[in-house]
Amino acid sequence: MNYEELLIQNKQEHLLDYIKYLDEKDQAKKETLIKQIENINYEQMNKLYATTLEMMNPEKALEAAFVEHLPFTNRAKLTKAEYKKIFAVGKEIITNNQLAIVTMAGGQGTRLGHNGPKGTFLLDVKPEPKYLFQIIVEDLLHAKEEYGVYLNWYIMTSNENNKMTTDFLEEHNYFGYPTDHVKIFVQGDLPLLDEQGKLIVNKDYEIKVASDGNGCIYKSMADEGIIDDMKAKGIEWVFVGSVDNALVKNVDPILIGLTKIEGNEIGSKSIAKAYPQERVGVFCKKNGHPAVIEYSEIPEEMTEEVDEDGELLYGEANIMNHVYTLNAIEKISKEELPYHSAHKKADMTMVDGTVIKATEPNAYKYEAFIFDGFKFFNNMTLVRGVRENEFAPVKNAEGKDSPATAVELYNNYWKL
Ligand code: UTP
């Protein structure tokens, strides 16, 4: 089918006007646009848009789900003997260099609004400002001091920020981390759709795309040869964390050790919700499998349910500190993960080049979520850590979870 037929069949005829315009103005851009049009998976996009319309009913998402408490281990309550035993198991994996670290850095960071990849954001901590990538490297260098090994570090970027990320890390000499232990890979992307389900054009007359969500990490690791690379290096465990937590502990023997001892293939570190209505995703079991439910999905009465000790039943907040066996990552990479739609602001370019700036959300972005990979397992290990030691997110430009709050948490933790 040629591009014209494709567009007509999929109700995207508006793009024909752009092609007609470019035919007179810019042949190279016209060719690029046509190539993009030919490469879109319309069946997938049509399905995604149909699901968006269906999901406008907020009850729908949780309708068929049976939600239960997911047990966790409170690290602060481990006895000395338990701690020692778990630590030893985790330490052995680390010192044998069987643990790899993956940093997810493919997000757009729209809420922060920083001009560049989030990892290149300079956080004004004491005694001197540090980039988010630098903070991660320092954490890995601490692990080198502690366990005597340079762990292999993988960074997931997007088509949009891969070059900027690579250039930045090169320029800063990877903040002293040995480059033979660093690999950068690229995740995929998907087109955005406007509220009528139409493809959007950007200022370069290309179809506007965005990274396809951190849940695509599994498939990207398979497609980009990362799983094979890890196998070749004898790696058996993988920690996956986000780029935007200034207190991330990438190398945690307790999390890895306990996951192994409990015979699980996946594990995660949580923190206790600050208060029942806190707007965070929490761990649970959904239809018998480990999951995270978003604050928008959880019914009001469930947020306040407690156990006999007065602990919230759904109080373990997800901070994206996940650990997997490499086999688990490979298993998930072969499965289909659902896409979730987010209503976002997207500037749009009209045929004549006029850009319409978005002031309100006007488009749908499709993302897979990393925690949707948990459902392919019957159980997972959950370790509760201490919020002040583990979590200093940089999400928003101001207010909650902003550089200002992260700086304070960072300085307090390091007693600076
Ligand atoms: P968020 O979901 O907070 O998104 O990502 P974000 O891109 O940082 O920020 P907003 O929502 O646009 O403001 C959590 C982690 O997942 C990574 C991010 O880089 C961050 O480390 N991520 C997100 C990806 O690697 N790829 C994606 O497609 C999305």
Coordinates of C-alpha atoms and ligand atoms in Angstrom, one line a residue, residues 103-113 118 156-158 161 187-188 210-215 241-244 320 344 365 367-369 394-396, ligand 1:
T103 CA 19.7 3.5 34.6
M104 CA 16.6 4.5 32.9
A105 CA 17.2 7.9 31.3
G106 CA 14.9 7.8 28.2
G107 CA 12.2 10.0 29.7
Q108 CA 11.3 13.4 28.4
G109 CA 11.3 15.1 31.8
T110 CA 8.5 17.4 30.7
R111 CA 7.5 18.4 34.3
L112 CA 11.0 19.5 35.2
G113 CA 11.3 21.5 32.0
K118 CA 17.4 14.8 33.0
M156 CA 18.8 3.6 28.5
T157 CA 18.3 6.7 26.4
S158 CA 15.7 7.6 23.8
N161 CA 18.1 12.4 23.9
Q187 CA 14.6 2.7 23.6
G188 CA 11.9 3.0 21.0
A210 CA 7.9 10.4 22.1
S211 CA 9.7 7.6 23.9
D212 CA 7.4 4.6 24.5
G213 CA 7.7 4.4 28.3
N214 CA 10.1 2.8 30.7
G215 CA 8.2 -0.5 30.3
G241 CA 16.7 2.5 38.7
S242 CA 15.6 5.9 37.5
V243 CA 17.9 8.7 36.6
D244 CA 16.1 11.3 38.7
M320 CA 11.6 2.4 41.0
K344 CA 0.0 15.8 27.6
K365 CA 1.2 10.0 24.6
E367 CA 3.8 4.6 27.4
A368 CA 4.4 1.1 28.8
F369 CA 5.2 1.0 32.5
V394 CA 13.6 15.4 40.8
K395 CA 10.3 15.5 39.0
N396 CA 8.8 19.0 39.1
Ligands
UTP1 P1 8.9 9.5 34.6 O1 7.7 8.7 34.4 O2 8.9 10.3 35.9 O3 9.0 10.5 33.4 O4 10.2 8.6 34.5 P2 10.1 11.6 33.1 O5 10.3 11.6 31.6 O6 11.3 11.6 33.9 O7 9.3 12.9 33.4 P3 7.9 13.6 32.9 O8 6.8 12.6 33.3 O9 8.0 13.8 31.4 O10 7.9 14.9 33.6 C1 10.7 7.8 35.5 C2 12.0 7.2 35.0 O11 11.8 6.5 33.8 C3 12.6 7.0 32.8 C4 12.9 8.4 33.1 O12 14.0 8.8 32.4 C5 13.0 8.3 34.6 O13 14.3 7.8 35.0 N1 11.8 6.8 31.5 C6 10.6 7.3 31.4 C7 12.5 6.2 30.4 O14 13.6 5.8 30.5 N2 11.8 6.1 29.3 C8 10.5 6.5 29.1 O15 10.0 6.4 28.0 C9 9.9 7.1 30.2

